[in-house]
Coordinates of C-alpha atoms in Angstrom, one line a residue:
X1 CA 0.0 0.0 0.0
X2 CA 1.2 3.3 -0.9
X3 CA -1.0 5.7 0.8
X4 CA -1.1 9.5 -0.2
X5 CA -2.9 11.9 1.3
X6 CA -2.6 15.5 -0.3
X7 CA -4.8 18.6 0.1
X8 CA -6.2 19.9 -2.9
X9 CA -8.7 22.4 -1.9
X10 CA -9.5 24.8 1.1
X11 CA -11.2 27.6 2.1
X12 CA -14.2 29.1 3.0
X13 CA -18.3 27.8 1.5
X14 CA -20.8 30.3 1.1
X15 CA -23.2 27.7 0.8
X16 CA -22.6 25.9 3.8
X17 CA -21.1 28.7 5.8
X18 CA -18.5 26.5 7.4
X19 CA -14.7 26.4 6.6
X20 CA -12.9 22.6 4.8
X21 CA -10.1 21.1 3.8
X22 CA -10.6 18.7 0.5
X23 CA -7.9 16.0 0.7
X24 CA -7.4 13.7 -2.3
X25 CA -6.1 9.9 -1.0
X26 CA -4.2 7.5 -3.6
X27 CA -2.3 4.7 -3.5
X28 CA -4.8 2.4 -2.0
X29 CA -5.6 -1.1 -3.5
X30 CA -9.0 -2.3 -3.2
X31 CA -9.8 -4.4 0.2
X32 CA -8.4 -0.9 1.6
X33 CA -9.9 1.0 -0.4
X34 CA -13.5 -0.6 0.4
X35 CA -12.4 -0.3 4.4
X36 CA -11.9 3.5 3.7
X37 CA -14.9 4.2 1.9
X38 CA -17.4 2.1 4.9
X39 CA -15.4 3.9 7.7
X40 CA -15.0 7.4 6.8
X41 CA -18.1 9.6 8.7
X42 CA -17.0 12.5 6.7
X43 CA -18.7 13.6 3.0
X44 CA -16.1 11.5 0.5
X45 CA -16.6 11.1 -3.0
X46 CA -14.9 8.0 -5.0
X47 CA -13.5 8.6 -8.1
X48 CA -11.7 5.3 -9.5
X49 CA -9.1 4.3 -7.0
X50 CA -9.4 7.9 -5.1
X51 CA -11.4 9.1 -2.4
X52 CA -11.7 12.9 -2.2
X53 CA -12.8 13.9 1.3
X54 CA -14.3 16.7 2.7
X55 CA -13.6 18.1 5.8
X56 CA -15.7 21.1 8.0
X57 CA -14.2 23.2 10.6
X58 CA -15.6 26.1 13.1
X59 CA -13.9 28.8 12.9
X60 CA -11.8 28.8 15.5
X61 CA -10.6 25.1 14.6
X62 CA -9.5 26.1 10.5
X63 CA -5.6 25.2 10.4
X64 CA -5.6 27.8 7.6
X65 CA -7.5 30.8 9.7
X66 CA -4.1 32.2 11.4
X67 CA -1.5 34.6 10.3
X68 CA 1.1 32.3 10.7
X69 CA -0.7 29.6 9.0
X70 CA -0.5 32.0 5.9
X71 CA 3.2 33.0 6.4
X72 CA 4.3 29.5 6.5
X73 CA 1.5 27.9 4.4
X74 CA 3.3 24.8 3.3
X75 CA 4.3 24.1 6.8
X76 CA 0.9 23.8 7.8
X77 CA -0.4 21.9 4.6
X78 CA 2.3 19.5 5.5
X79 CA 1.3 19.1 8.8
X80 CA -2.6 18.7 8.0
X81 CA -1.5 16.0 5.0
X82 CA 0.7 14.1 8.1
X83 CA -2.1 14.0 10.3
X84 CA -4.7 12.8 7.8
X85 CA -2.6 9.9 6.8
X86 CA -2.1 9.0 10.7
X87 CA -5.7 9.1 10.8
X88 CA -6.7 7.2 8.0
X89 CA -4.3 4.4 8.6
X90 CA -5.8 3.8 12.3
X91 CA -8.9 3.6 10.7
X92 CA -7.8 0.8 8.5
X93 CA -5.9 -0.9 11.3
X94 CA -9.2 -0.9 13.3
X95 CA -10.6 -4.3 12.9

């Protein structure tokens, strides 16, 4: 398995008035893959081998909503992508 987990979108939704994070997750083959998509709570969508997956945040939780988040922007990206994949491999480890 070659699990990556990379944000592709953020920001702020109108629509839903709520802050997210979109991450994009490859690399899984297809008993994971299945785990993945019965586990996750959050909005996903499954395209091919990919799950893109939505994430909302209050305000005051956005990893993206500080000053120094935006000064050192890939710094935090990094650090949402690491904890994302920690995540998502303890939910496939759960049995």
């Amino acid at each position: 398995m070659e699990l990556k987990v990379k944000i592709i979108d953020y920001g702020f939704s109108d629509s839903l008035k709520r802050y997210y994070v979109t991450y994009q997750v490859t690399g899984l083959g297809g008993d994971d893959l299945s785990k993945l998509i019965q586990r996750l709570p959050d909005p996903i969508t499954v395209q091919g081998d990919e799950i893109h997956l939505n994430t909302y945040f209050e305000e005051g939780y956005y990893p993206f909503g500080t000053e120094d988040s935006q000064n050192r922007l890939e710094d935090y990206i990094a650090r949402e992508e690491l904890e994302m994949t920690a995540y998502l491999l303890g939910l496939l480890e759960d049995d």
